[in-house]
Every structure is written in C-alpha cells, then in structure tokens.
C-alpha cells in the first residue's frame, strides 16, 4: 500500500548560542517521508548568508522493496546557479539507515536555499520534498 508523503517536521529555529564571532546561528531540520514510504532526516546550521555546516543526513529504507534509497542535496546560489552537493545512498536494505555527517556548503555569492530530494531505485523515482530558505537575507546583510 502506498502511503502519502508528508513533511513530518520541518523547522528553522534561532539557537540560544552564538558563533565565535558573536553572530547568532540558525539550526534547520527536515524529517520527510516519500510517497512510497522511505524516509530522510536532515539537520544542519546556517551560519551566515554564505555558509551551511554541521549537517547530518540519515537515509532510511522503510519499504523493504529491494530498491536502494538515496538523497540528493543541492544549493541555489545568490546568482541563481544550482550546485549539487552529491548523493547519499543507503544500500543496506530493509529497515536500515545510513547516516552522513559531511553536509557543508559555502558560496562567496551567498546561498539562497538548500533542496533535499529523496529517490529510490537505479534511475528511479525522485521527489523534491524539502526546500530550506536561507534565513539570512542576501539583499540586506553586509558581505
């Protein structure tokens, strides 16, 4: 039975801490389920208008359908370019998760958003289920 995909939780919250430079950082997260049932969780930090860091991505195979599940991350830069951050695969099969702690991105012209797409099967179905907008407006902050 196919389950409808929903964003279970997507949030951006201002942290209580500050960076070493005295600037506030914004933590963001997404917990999404694809329409076919596999799941992806993403947590990361916007440090300023140029940088994403401290990202953790968990890709979970919940459907047990013999199709590998993976997530694709891209950023959109201040000048409109789409830059891939790569695919993160879970090939472990039914009921397994693969966790990645390497989610970072930076662009001198700024980053306007991060997009998370979940896919399954070789060259299979994909759904862009999360778009996280940079909380640091590119047009109002100094370089």
mmCIF file of N, CA and C in Angstrom:
data_model
loop_
_atom_site.group_PDB
_atom_site.id
_atom_site.type_symbol
_atom_site.label_atom_id
_atom_site.label_comp_id
_atom_site.label_asym_id
_atom_site.label_seq_id
_atom_site.Cartn_x
_atom_site.Cartn_y
_atom_site.Cartn_z
ATOM 1 N N UNK A 1 0.838 -1.175 0.000
ATOM 2 C CA UNK A 1 0.000 0.000 0.000
ATOM 3 C C UNK A 1 0.887 1.244 0.000
ATOM 4 N N UNK A 2 0.586 2.181 -0.869
ATOM 5 C CA UNK A 2 1.355 3.416 -0.924
ATOM 6 C C UNK A 2 0.877 4.371 0.147
ATOM 7 N N UNK A 3 1.807 4.964 0.830
ATOM 8 C CA UNK A 3 1.467 5.971 1.822
ATOM 9 C C UNK A 3 1.714 7.348 1.238
ATOM 10 N N UNK A 4 0.870 8.269 1.599
ATOM 11 C CA UNK A 4 1.059 9.638 1.136
ATOM 12 C C UNK A 4 2.287 10.210 1.818
ATOM 13 N N UNK A 5 3.096 10.951 1.077
ATOM 14 C CA UNK A 5 4.300 11.557 1.647
ATOM 15 C C UNK A 5 3.988 12.907 2.254
ATOM 16 N N UNK A 6 4.500 13.124 3.413
ATOM 17 C CA UNK A 6 4.292 14.388 4.095
ATOM 18 C C UNK A 6 5.592 14.848 4.723
ATOM 19 N N UNK A 7 5.742 16.130 4.840
ATOM 20 C CA UNK A 7 6.834 16.649 5.636
ATOM 21 C C UNK A 7 6.382 16.476 7.075
ATOM 22 N N UNK A 8 7.035 15.575 7.778
ATOM 23 C CA UNK A 8 6.652 15.290 9.152
ATOM 24 C C UNK A 8 7.032 16.450 10.045
ATOM 25 N N UNK A 9 8.226 16.951 9.857
ATOM 26 C CA UNK A 9 8.643 18.112 10.631
ATOM 27 C C UNK A 9 9.672 18.869 9.825
ATOM 28 N N UNK A 10 9.477 20.127 9.692
ATOM 29 C CA UNK A 10 10.482 20.979 9.074
ATOM 30 C C UNK A 10 10.492 22.261 9.862
ATOM 31 N N UNK A 11 11.642 22.630 10.369
ATOM 32 C CA UNK A 11 11.665 23.788 11.243
ATOM 33 C C UNK A 11 12.983 24.517 11.120
ATOM 34 N N UNK A 12 12.932 25.801 11.342
ATOM 35 C CA UNK A 12 14.137 26.607 11.488
ATOM 36 C C UNK A 12 13.974 27.383 12.781
ATOM 37 N N UNK A 13 14.950 27.281 13.655
ATOM 38 C CA UNK A 13 14.855 27.973 14.932
ATOM 39 C C UNK A 13 16.156 28.689 15.214
ATOM 40 N N UNK A 14 16.061 29.835 15.826
ATOM 41 C CA UNK A 14 17.241 30.577 16.221
ATOM 42 C C UNK A 14 17.800 29.936 17.475
ATOM 43 N N UNK A 15 19.065 29.592 17.447
ATOM 44 C CA UNK A 15 19.665 28.959 18.610
ATOM 45 C C UNK A 15 19.917 29.989 19.694
ATOM 46 N N UNK A 16 20.089 29.504 20.903
ATOM 47 C CA UNK A 16 20.396 30.388 22.016
ATOM 48 C C UNK A 16 21.863 30.792 22.021
ATOM 49 N N UNK A 17 22.709 29.985 21.392
ATOM 50 C CA UNK A 17 24.144 30.269 21.372
ATOM 51 C C UNK A 17 24.527 31.209 20.256
ATOM 52 N N UNK A 18 25.769 31.610 20.322
ATOM 53 C CA UNK A 18 26.325 32.472 19.300
ATOM 54 C C UNK A 18 27.564 31.792 18.733
ATOM 55 N N UNK A 19 27.945 32.203 17.531
ATOM 56 C CA UNK A 19 29.190 31.704 16.966
ATOM 57 C C UNK A 19 30.342 32.409 17.651
ATOM 58 N N UNK A 20 31.555 31.997 17.363
ATOM 59 C CA UNK A 20 32.735 32.632 17.932
ATOM 60 C C UNK A 20 32.851 34.091 17.541
ATOM 61 N N UNK A 21 32.160 34.508 16.486
ATOM 62 C CA UNK A 21 32.214 35.902 16.045
ATOM 63 C C UNK A 21 31.115 36.737 16.675
ATOM 64 N N UNK A 22 30.301 36.123 17.548
ATOM 65 C CA UNK A 22 29.226 36.857 18.195
ATOM 66 C C UNK A 22 27.936 36.883 17.410
ATOM 67 N N UNK A 23 27.879 36.212 16.259
ATOM 68 C CA UNK A 23 26.658 36.184 15.455
ATOM 69 C C UNK A 23 25.809 34.980 15.834
ATOM 70 N N UNK A 24 24.509 35.160 15.811
ATOM 71 C CA UNK A 24 23.602 34.043 16.054
ATOM 72 C C UNK A 24 23.636 33.093 14.865
ATOM 73 N N UNK A 25 23.413 31.825 15.128
ATOM 74 C CA UNK A 25 23.325 30.832 14.064
ATOM 75 C C UNK A 25 21.905 30.283 14.051
ATOM 76 N N UNK A 26 21.495 29.755 12.916
ATOM 77 C CA UNK A 26 20.153 29.210 12.784
ATOM 78 C C UNK A 26 20.242 27.737 12.434
ATOM 79 N N UNK A 27 19.653 26.904 13.285
ATOM 80 C CA UNK A 27 19.591 25.478 13.022
ATOM 81 C C UNK A 27 18.320 25.178 12.247
ATOM 82 N N UNK A 28 18.420 24.262 11.304
ATOM 83 C CA UNK A 28 17.268 23.873 10.495
ATOM 84 C C UNK A 28 17.204 22.352 10.441
ATOM 85 N N UNK A 29 15.999 21.828 10.257
ATOM 86 C CA UNK A 29 15.856 20.381 10.145
ATOM 87 C C UNK A 29 14.649 20.029 9.300
ATOM 88 N N UNK A 30 14.693 18.816 8.761
ATOM 89 C CA UNK A 30 13.581 18.280 7.979
ATOM 90 C C UNK A 30 13.502 16.788 8.253
ATOM 91 N N UNK A 31 12.307 16.284 8.369
ATOM 92 C CA UNK A 31 12.063 14.854 8.547
ATOM 93 C C UNK A 31 10.957 14.524 7.558
ATOM 94 N N UNK A 32 11.324 13.886 6.450
ATOM 95 C CA UNK A 32 10.355 13.694 5.377
ATOM 96 C C UNK A 32 10.173 12.216 5.043
ATOM 97 N N UNK A 33 8.991 11.920 4.564
ATOM 98 C CA UNK A 33 8.656 10.583 4.092
ATOM 99 C C UNK A 33 8.215 10.698 2.646
ATOM 100 N N UNK A 34 8.833 9.901 1.774
ATOM 101 C CA UNK A 34 8.458 9.911 0.356
ATOM 102 C C UNK A 34 7.092 9.265 0.183
ATOM 103 N N UNK A 35 6.455 9.486 -0.939
ATOM 104 C CA UNK A 35 5.126 8.928 -1.193
ATOM 105 C C UNK A 35 5.154 7.399 -1.172
ATOM 106 N N UNK A 36 6.322 6.786 -1.447
ATOM 107 C CA UNK A 36 6.422 5.321 -1.413
ATOM 108 C C UNK A 36 6.822 4.800 -0.040
ATOM 109 N N UNK A 37 7.185 5.699 0.917
ATOM 110 C CA UNK A 37 7.397 5.286 2.296
ATOM 111 C C UNK A 37 8.788 5.420 2.873
ATOM 112 N N UNK A 38 9.850 5.500 2.078
ATOM 113 C CA UNK A 38 11.190 5.659 2.640
ATOM 114 C C UNK A 38 11.324 7.037 3.278
ATOM 115 N N UNK A 39 12.315 7.173 4.190
ATOM 116 C CA UNK A 39 12.448 8.405 4.966
ATOM 117 C C UNK A 39 13.848 8.996 4.876
ATOM 118 N N UNK A 40 13.893 10.317 5.052
ATOM 119 C CA UNK A 40 15.147 11.051 5.129
ATOM 120 C C UNK A 40 15.017 12.098 6.231
ATOM 121 N N UNK A 41 16.058 12.189 7.049
ATOM 122 C CA UNK A 41 16.132 13.244 8.072
ATOM 123 C C UNK A 41 17.378 14.059 7.818
ATOM 124 N N UNK A 42 17.237 15.373 7.931
ATOM 125 C CA UNK A 42 18.345 16.291 7.696
ATOM 126 C C UNK A 42 18.358 17.330 8.804
ATOM 127 N N UNK A 43 19.519 17.573 9.373
ATOM 128 C CA UNK A 43 19.713 18.661 10.338
ATOM 129 C C UNK A 43 20.988 19.387 9.936
ATOM 130 N N UNK A 44 20.960 20.718 9.939
ATOM 131 C CA UNK A 44 22.122 21.495 9.516
ATOM 132 C C UNK A 44 22.036 22.887 10.112
ATOM 133 N N UNK A 45 23.095 23.664 9.951
ATOM 134 C CA UNK A 45 23.170 25.003 10.525
ATOM 135 C C UNK A 45 23.489 26.026 9.441
ATOM 136 N N UNK A 46 22.667 27.078 9.393
ATOM 137 C CA UNK A 46 23.001 28.259 8.576
ATOM 138 C C UNK A 46 23.860 29.130 9.483
ATOM 139 N N UNK A 47 25.106 29.404 9.099
ATOM 140 C CA UNK A 47 25.950 30.256 9.940
ATOM 141 C C UNK A 47 25.925 31.715 9.492
ATOM 142 N N UNK A 48 25.629 31.924 8.228
ATOM 143 C CA UNK A 48 25.518 33.274 7.679
ATOM 144 C C UNK A 48 24.929 33.162 6.278
ATOM 145 N N UNK A 49 24.965 34.224 5.526
ATOM 146 C CA UNK A 49 24.356 34.187 4.195
ATOM 147 C C UNK A 49 25.150 33.365 3.182
ATOM 148 N N UNK A 50 26.365 32.961 3.546
ATOM 149 C CA UNK A 50 27.239 32.241 2.630
ATOM 150 C C UNK A 50 27.428 30.758 2.948
ATOM 151 N N UNK A 51 27.064 30.313 4.161
ATOM 152 C CA UNK A 51 27.562 29.021 4.630
ATOM 153 C C UNK A 51 26.511 28.162 5.326
ATOM 154 N N UNK A 52 26.563 26.868 5.000
ATOM 155 C CA UNK A 52 25.833 25.816 5.702
ATOM 156 C C UNK A 52 26.894 24.880 6.263
ATOM 157 N N UNK A 53 26.730 24.463 7.527
ATOM 158 C CA UNK A 53 27.674 23.490 8.081
ATOM 159 C C UNK A 53 27.007 22.631 9.137
ATOM 160 N N UNK A 54 27.776 21.691 9.663
ATOM 161 C CA UNK A 54 27.322 20.775 10.726
ATOM 162 C C UNK A 54 26.120 19.950 10.307
ATOM 163 N N UNK A 55 26.040 19.606 9.029
ATOM 164 C CA UNK A 55 24.887 18.860 8.544
ATOM 165 C C UNK A 55 24.994 17.361 8.780
ATOM 166 N N UNK A 56 23.888 16.780 9.195
ATOM 167 C CA UNK A 56 23.762 15.328 9.334
ATOM 168 C C UNK A 56 22.541 14.892 8.547
ATOM 169 N N UNK A 57 22.729 13.869 7.715
ATOM 170 C CA UNK A 57 21.660 13.337 6.884
ATOM 171 C C UNK A 57 21.520 11.854 7.186
ATOM 172 N N UNK A 58 20.289 11.406 7.435
ATOM 173 C CA UNK A 58 20.010 9.993 7.668
ATOM 174 C C UNK A 58 19.030 9.518 6.606
ATOM 175 N N UNK A 59 19.415 8.477 5.866
ATOM 176 C CA UNK A 59 18.605 7.916 4.791
ATOM 177 C C UNK A 59 18.141 6.532 5.250
ATOM 178 N N UNK A 60 16.810 6.327 5.353
ATOM 179 C CA UNK A 60 16.261 5.094 5.911
ATOM 180 C C UNK A 60 15.387 4.360 4.903
ATOM 181 N N UNK A 61 15.654 3.065 4.747
ATOM 182 C CA UNK A 61 14.849 2.195 3.893
ATOM 183 C C UNK A 61 13.762 1.567 4.758
ATOM 184 N N UNK A 62 12.548 2.041 4.600
ATOM 185 C CA UNK A 62 11.430 1.516 5.393
ATOM 186 C C UNK A 62 10.467 0.684 4.560
ATOM 187 N N UNK A 63 10.678 0.633 3.253
ATOM 188 C CA UNK A 63 9.696 -0.022 2.392
ATOM 189 C C UNK A 63 9.989 -1.483 2.087
ATOM 190 N N UNK A 64 11.229 -1.910 2.260
ATOM 191 C CA UNK A 64 11.602 -3.314 2.030
ATOM 192 C C UNK A 64 11.178 -3.792 0.639
ATOM 193 N N UNK A 65 11.448 -2.955 -0.361
ATOM 194 C CA UNK A 65 11.031 -3.259 -1.733
ATOM 195 C C UNK A 65 12.202 -3.618 -2.642
ATOM 196 N N UNK A 66 13.359 -3.921 -2.072
ATOM 197 C CA UNK A 66 14.559 -4.269 -2.836
ATOM 198 C C UNK A 66 15.036 -3.154 -3.755
ATOM 199 N N UNK A 67 14.710 -1.916 -3.424
ATOM 200 C CA UNK A 67 15.195 -0.753 -4.161
ATOM 201 C C UNK A 67 15.984 0.116 -3.200
ATOM 202 N N UNK A 68 17.234 0.394 -3.548
ATOM 203 C CA UNK A 68 18.062 1.266 -2.713
ATOM 204 C C UNK A 68 17.446 2.662 -2.662
ATOM 205 N N UNK A 69 17.569 3.300 -1.531
ATOM 206 C CA UNK A 69 17.052 4.660 -1.359
ATOM 207 C C UNK A 69 18.240 5.608 -1.212
ATOM 208 N N UNK A 70 18.098 6.815 -1.763
ATOM 209 C CA UNK A 70 19.164 7.800 -1.622
ATOM 210 C C UNK A 70 18.579 9.202 -1.601
ATOM 211 N N UNK A 71 19.391 10.128 -1.104
ATOM 212 C CA UNK A 71 19.002 11.531 -1.044
ATOM 213 C C UNK A 71 19.994 12.344 -1.853
ATOM 214 N N UNK A 72 19.492 13.363 -2.523
ATOM 215 C CA UNK A 72 20.307 14.289 -3.288
ATOM 216 C C UNK A 72 20.133 15.671 -2.681
ATOM 217 N N UNK A 73 21.243 16.365 -2.465
ATOM 218 C CA UNK A 73 21.220 17.719 -1.933
ATOM 219 C C UNK A 73 21.778 18.684 -2.969
ATOM 220 N N UNK A 74 21.125 19.832 -3.109
ATOM 221 C CA UNK A 74 21.624 20.903 -3.968
ATOM 222 C C UNK A 74 21.452 22.227 -3.243
ATOM 223 N N UNK A 75 22.283 23.187 -3.587
ATOM 224 C CA UNK A 75 22.084 24.543 -3.117
ATOM 225 C C UNK A 75 21.808 25.425 -4.316
ATOM 226 N N UNK A 76 21.105 26.510 -4.083
ATOM 227 C CA UNK A 76 20.933 27.549 -5.095
ATOM 228 C C UNK A 76 21.709 28.756 -4.599
ATOM 229 N N UNK A 77 22.607 29.259 -5.430
ATOM 230 C CA UNK A 77 23.472 30.369 -5.044
ATOM 231 C C UNK A 77 22.777 31.706 -5.268
ATOM 232 N N UNK A 78 23.403 32.749 -4.748
ATOM 233 C CA UNK A 78 22.852 34.097 -4.880
ATOM 234 C C UNK A 78 22.674 34.534 -6.315
ATOM 235 N N UNK A 79 23.487 33.993 -7.236
ATOM 236 C CA UNK A 79 23.344 34.365 -8.647
ATOM 237 C C UNK A 79 22.475 33.380 -9.427
ATOM 238 N N UNK A 80 21.777 32.466 -8.701
ATOM 239 C CA UNK A 80 20.811 31.581 -9.339
ATOM 240 C C UNK A 80 21.335 30.236 -9.804
ATOM 241 N N UNK A 81 22.626 29.961 -9.618
ATOM 242 C CA UNK A 81 23.164 28.664 -10.023
ATOM 243 C C UNK A 81 22.682 27.569 -9.079
ATOM 244 N N UNK A 82 22.443 26.372 -9.618
ATOM 245 C CA UNK A 82 22.135 25.201 -8.812
ATOM 246 C C UNK A 82 23.405 24.369 -8.729
ATOM 247 N N UNK A 83 23.872 24.116 -7.508
ATOM 248 C CA UNK A 83 25.126 23.401 -7.289
ATOM 249 C C UNK A 83 24.824 22.109 -6.531
ATOM 250 N N UNK A 84 25.148 20.955 -7.129
ATOM 251 C CA UNK A 84 24.900 19.687 -6.436
ATOM 252 C C UNK A 84 25.896 19.477 -5.297
ATOM 253 N N UNK A 85 25.399 18.982 -4.180
ATOM 254 C CA UNK A 85 26.257 18.600 -3.057
ATOM 255 C C UNK A 85 26.442 17.089 -3.010
ATOM 256 N N UNK A 86 25.865 16.394 -3.962
ATOM 257 C CA UNK A 86 26.071 14.961 -4.086
ATOM 258 C C UNK A 86 24.922 14.125 -3.563
ATOM 259 N N UNK A 87 24.991 12.839 -3.884
ATOM 260 C CA UNK A 87 24.004 11.856 -3.443
ATOM 261 C C UNK A 87 24.541 11.137 -2.220
ATOM 262 N N UNK A 88 23.649 10.770 -1.318
ATOM 263 C CA UNK A 88 23.996 9.958 -0.148
ATOM 264 C C UNK A 88 23.092 8.741 -0.192
ATOM 265 N N UNK A 89 23.688 7.539 -0.311
ATOM 266 C CA UNK A 89 22.951 6.294 -0.539
ATOM 267 C C UNK A 89 22.809 5.445 0.712
ATOM 268 N N UNK A 90 21.701 4.721 0.781
ATOM 269 C CA UNK A 90 21.531 3.632 1.739
ATOM 270 C C UNK A 90 21.298 2.377 0.905
ATOM 271 N N UNK A 91 22.278 1.495 0.898
ATOM 272 C CA UNK A 91 22.163 0.243 0.146
ATOM 273 C C UNK A 91 22.040 -0.951 1.092
ATOM 274 N N UNK A 92 21.797 -0.683 2.368
ATOM 275 C CA UNK A 92 21.738 -1.738 3.374
ATOM 276 C C UNK A 92 20.488 -2.589 3.330
ATOM 277 N N UNK A 93 19.442 -2.100 2.694
ATOM 278 C CA UNK A 93 18.216 -2.878 2.577
ATOM 279 C C UNK A 93 17.204 -2.595 3.673
ATOM 280 N N UNK A 94 16.246 -3.467 3.742
ATOM 281 C CA UNK A 94 15.066 -3.339 4.587
ATOM 282 C C UNK A 94 15.386 -2.982 6.044
ATOM 283 N N UNK A 95 14.799 -1.887 6.505
ATOM 284 C CA UNK A 95 14.914 -1.497 7.899
ATOM 285 C C UNK A 95 16.236 -0.872 8.308
ATOM 286 N N UNK A 96 17.109 -0.557 7.350
ATOM 287 C CA UNK A 96 18.411 0.014 7.698
ATOM 288 C C UNK A 96 18.448 1.514 7.458
ATOM 289 N N UNK A 97 19.413 2.156 8.105
ATOM 290 C CA UNK A 97 19.659 3.582 7.915
ATOM 291 C C UNK A 97 21.133 3.801 7.617
ATOM 292 N N UNK A 98 21.419 4.797 6.815
ATOM 293 C CA UNK A 98 22.788 5.239 6.566
ATOM 294 C C UNK A 98 22.867 6.694 7.005
ATOM 295 N N UNK A 99 23.862 7.004 7.821
ATOM 296 C CA UNK A 99 23.984 8.358 8.358
ATOM 297 C C UNK A 99 25.254 9.008 7.822
ATOM 298 N N UNK A 100 25.120 10.266 7.423
ATOM 299 C CA UNK A 100 26.223 11.041 6.866
ATOM 300 C C UNK A 100 26.381 12.322 7.669
ATOM 301 N N UNK A 101 27.624 12.617 8.036
ATOM 302 C CA UNK A 101 27.920 13.816 8.832
ATOM 303 C C UNK A 101 28.755 14.814 8.046
ATOM 304 N N UNK A 102 28.629 14.818 6.733
ATOM 305 C CA UNK A 102 29.502 15.619 5.879
ATOM 306 C C UNK A 102 28.769 16.715 5.112
ATOM 307 N N UNK A 103 27.651 17.178 5.617
ATOM 308 C CA UNK A 103 26.859 18.157 4.871
ATOM 309 C C UNK A 103 27.376 19.565 5.175
ATOM 310 N N UNK A 104 28.047 20.142 4.195
ATOM 311 C CA UNK A 104 28.542 21.511 4.282
ATOM 312 C C UNK A 104 28.441 22.150 2.904
ATOM 313 N N UNK A 105 28.348 23.450 2.883
ATOM 314 C CA UNK A 105 28.338 24.180 1.612
ATOM 315 C C UNK A 105 28.710 25.626 1.887
ATOM 316 N N UNK A 106 29.381 26.229 0.933
ATOM 317 C CA UNK A 106 29.716 27.641 1.028
ATOM 318 C C UNK A 106 29.785 28.206 -0.377
ATOM 319 N N UNK A 107 29.392 29.460 -0.519
ATOM 320 C CA UNK A 107 29.487 30.135 -1.802
ATOM 321 C C UNK A 107 29.723 31.617 -1.533
ATOM 322 N N UNK A 108 30.725 32.186 -2.169
ATOM 323 C CA UNK A 108 31.081 33.592 -1.948
ATOM 324 C C UNK A 108 29.932 34.534 -2.286
ATOM 325 N N UNK A 109 29.094 34.150 -3.251
ATOM 326 C CA UNK A 109 27.961 34.981 -3.640
ATOM 327 C C UNK A 109 26.716 34.759 -2.792
ATOM 328 N N UNK A 110 26.798 33.866 -1.844
ATOM 329 C CA UNK A 110 25.666 33.574 -0.967
ATOM 330 C C UNK A 110 24.902 32.338 -1.414
ATOM 331 N N UNK A 111 24.147 31.793 -0.480
ATOM 332 C CA UNK A 111 23.288 30.636 -0.732
ATOM 333 C C UNK A 111 21.857 31.063 -0.417
ATOM 334 N N UNK A 112 20.955 30.897 -1.367
ATOM 335 C CA UNK A 112 19.565 31.284 -1.116
ATOM 336 C C UNK A 112 18.740 30.146 -0.539
ATOM 337 N N UNK A 113 19.058 28.883 -0.935
ATOM 338 C CA UNK A 113 18.280 27.764 -0.411
ATOM 339 C C UNK A 113 19.022 26.442 -0.577
ATOM 340 N N UNK A 114 18.589 25.486 0.222
ATOM 341 C CA UNK A 114 19.066 24.112 0.164
ATOM 342 C C UNK A 114 17.873 23.244 -0.184
ATOM 343 N N UNK A 115 18.032 22.357 -1.175
ATOM 344 C CA UNK A 115 16.944 21.475 -1.597
ATOM 345 C C UNK A 115 17.347 20.030 -1.328
ATOM 346 N N UNK A 116 16.414 19.270 -0.759
ATOM 347 C CA UNK A 116 16.610 17.855 -0.462
ATOM 348 C C UNK A 116 15.627 17.048 -1.302
ATOM 349 N N UNK A 117 16.165 16.106 -2.063
ATOM 350 C CA UNK A 117 15.353 15.234 -2.910
ATOM 351 C C UNK A 117 15.589 13.803 -2.465
ATOM 352 N N UNK A 118 14.518 13.010 -2.342
ATOM 353 C CA UNK A 118 14.620 11.602 -1.977
ATOM 354 C C UNK A 118 14.274 10.767 -3.207
ATOM 355 N N UNK A 119 15.066 9.703 -3.440
ATOM 356 C CA UNK A 119 14.905 8.862 -4.619
ATOM 357 C C UNK A 119 15.010 7.396 -4.227
ATOM 358 N N UNK A 120 14.487 6.523 -5.093
ATOM 359 C CA UNK A 120 14.702 5.094 -4.893
ATOM 360 C C UNK A 120 14.812 4.375 -6.217
ATOM 361 N N UNK A 121 15.599 3.285 -6.193
ATOM 362 C CA UNK A 121 15.848 2.511 -7.402
ATOM 363 C C UNK A 121 16.871 3.170 -8.289
ATOM 364 N N UNK A 122 17.549 2.362 -9.083
ATOM 365 C CA UNK A 122 18.535 2.880 -10.033
ATOM 366 C C UNK A 122 17.823 3.714 -11.089
ATOM 367 N N UNK A 123 18.128 5.007 -11.126
ATOM 368 C CA UNK A 123 17.468 5.899 -12.083
ATOM 369 C C UNK A 123 15.981 5.990 -11.850
ATOM 370 N N UNK A 124 15.567 5.743 -10.627
ATOM 371 C CA UNK A 124 14.149 5.619 -10.307
ATOM 372 C C UNK A 124 13.437 6.911 -9.988
ATOM 373 N N UNK A 125 12.397 6.768 -9.239
ATOM 374 C CA UNK A 125 11.514 7.858 -8.880
ATOM 375 C C UNK A 125 12.167 8.781 -7.859
ATOM 376 N N UNK A 126 12.011 10.083 -8.040
ATOM 377 C CA UNK A 126 12.536 11.074 -7.104
ATOM 378 C C UNK A 126 11.461 12.085 -6.755
ATOM 379 N N UNK A 127 11.532 12.585 -5.544
ATOM 380 C CA UNK A 127 10.630 13.645 -5.090
ATOM 381 C C UNK A 127 11.434 14.693 -4.342
ATOM 382 N N UNK A 128 11.325 15.953 -4.779
ATOM 383 C CA UNK A 128 11.927 17.068 -4.048
ATOM 384 C C UNK A 128 10.955 17.409 -2.929
ATOM 385 N N UNK A 129 11.292 17.009 -1.722
ATOM 386 C CA UNK A 129 10.351 17.092 -0.604
ATOM 387 C C UNK A 129 10.678 18.195 0.390
ATOM 388 N N UNK A 130 11.807 18.873 0.255
ATOM 389 C CA UNK A 130 12.171 19.904 1.224
ATOM 390 C C UNK A 130 12.992 20.975 0.539
ATOM 391 N N UNK A 131 12.628 22.218 0.794
ATOM 392 C CA UNK A 131 13.417 23.363 0.361
ATOM 393 C C UNK A 131 13.576 24.265 1.580
ATOM 394 N N UNK A 132 14.817 24.450 2.013
ATOM 395 C CA UNK A 132 15.105 25.295 3.164
ATOM 396 C C UNK A 132 15.687 26.611 2.710
ATOM 397 N N UNK A 133 14.967 27.693 2.975
ATOM 398 C CA UNK A 133 15.419 29.030 2.584
ATOM 399 C C UNK A 133 16.420 29.566 3.604
ATOM 400 N N UNK A 134 17.418 30.273 3.115
ATOM 401 C CA UNK A 134 18.414 30.874 3.988
ATOM 402 C C UNK A 134 17.746 31.977 4.815
ATOM 403 N N UNK A 135 17.828 31.884 6.144
ATOM 404 C CA UNK A 135 17.196 32.907 6.983
ATOM 405 C C UNK A 135 17.959 34.238 6.978
ATOM 406 N N UNK A 136 19.190 34.240 6.482
ATOM 407 C CA UNK A 136 19.974 35.465 6.376
ATOM 408 C C UNK A 136 19.756 36.048 4.998
ATOM 409 N N UNK A 137 18.933 37.083 4.911
ATOM 410 C CA UNK A 137 18.574 37.651 3.613
ATOM 411 C C UNK A 137 19.805 38.140 2.879
ATOM 412 N N UNK A 138 19.953 37.713 1.636
ATOM 413 C CA UNK A 138 21.122 38.088 0.844
ATOM 414 C C UNK A 138 21.163 39.560 0.503
ATOM 415 N N UNK A 139 20.019 40.180 0.400
ATOM 416 C CA UNK A 139 20.000 41.586 -0.012
ATOM 417 C C UNK A 139 20.133 42.569 1.139
ATOM 418 N N UNK A 140 20.160 42.097 2.387
ATOM 419 C CA UNK A 140 20.184 43.043 3.497
ATOM 420 C C UNK A 140 21.390 42.914 4.418
ATOM 421 N N UNK A 141 22.236 41.923 4.199
ATOM 422 C CA UNK A 141 23.378 41.735 5.081
ATOM 423 C C UNK A 141 24.670 42.143 4.387
ATOM 424 N N UNK A 142 25.600 42.672 5.158
ATOM 425 C CA UNK A 142 26.892 43.015 4.557
ATOM 426 C C UNK A 142 27.659 41.755 4.206
ATOM 427 N N UNK A 143 28.542 41.883 3.233
ATOM 428 C CA UNK A 143 29.384 40.750 2.842
ATOM 429 C C UNK A 143 30.293 40.438 3.971
#
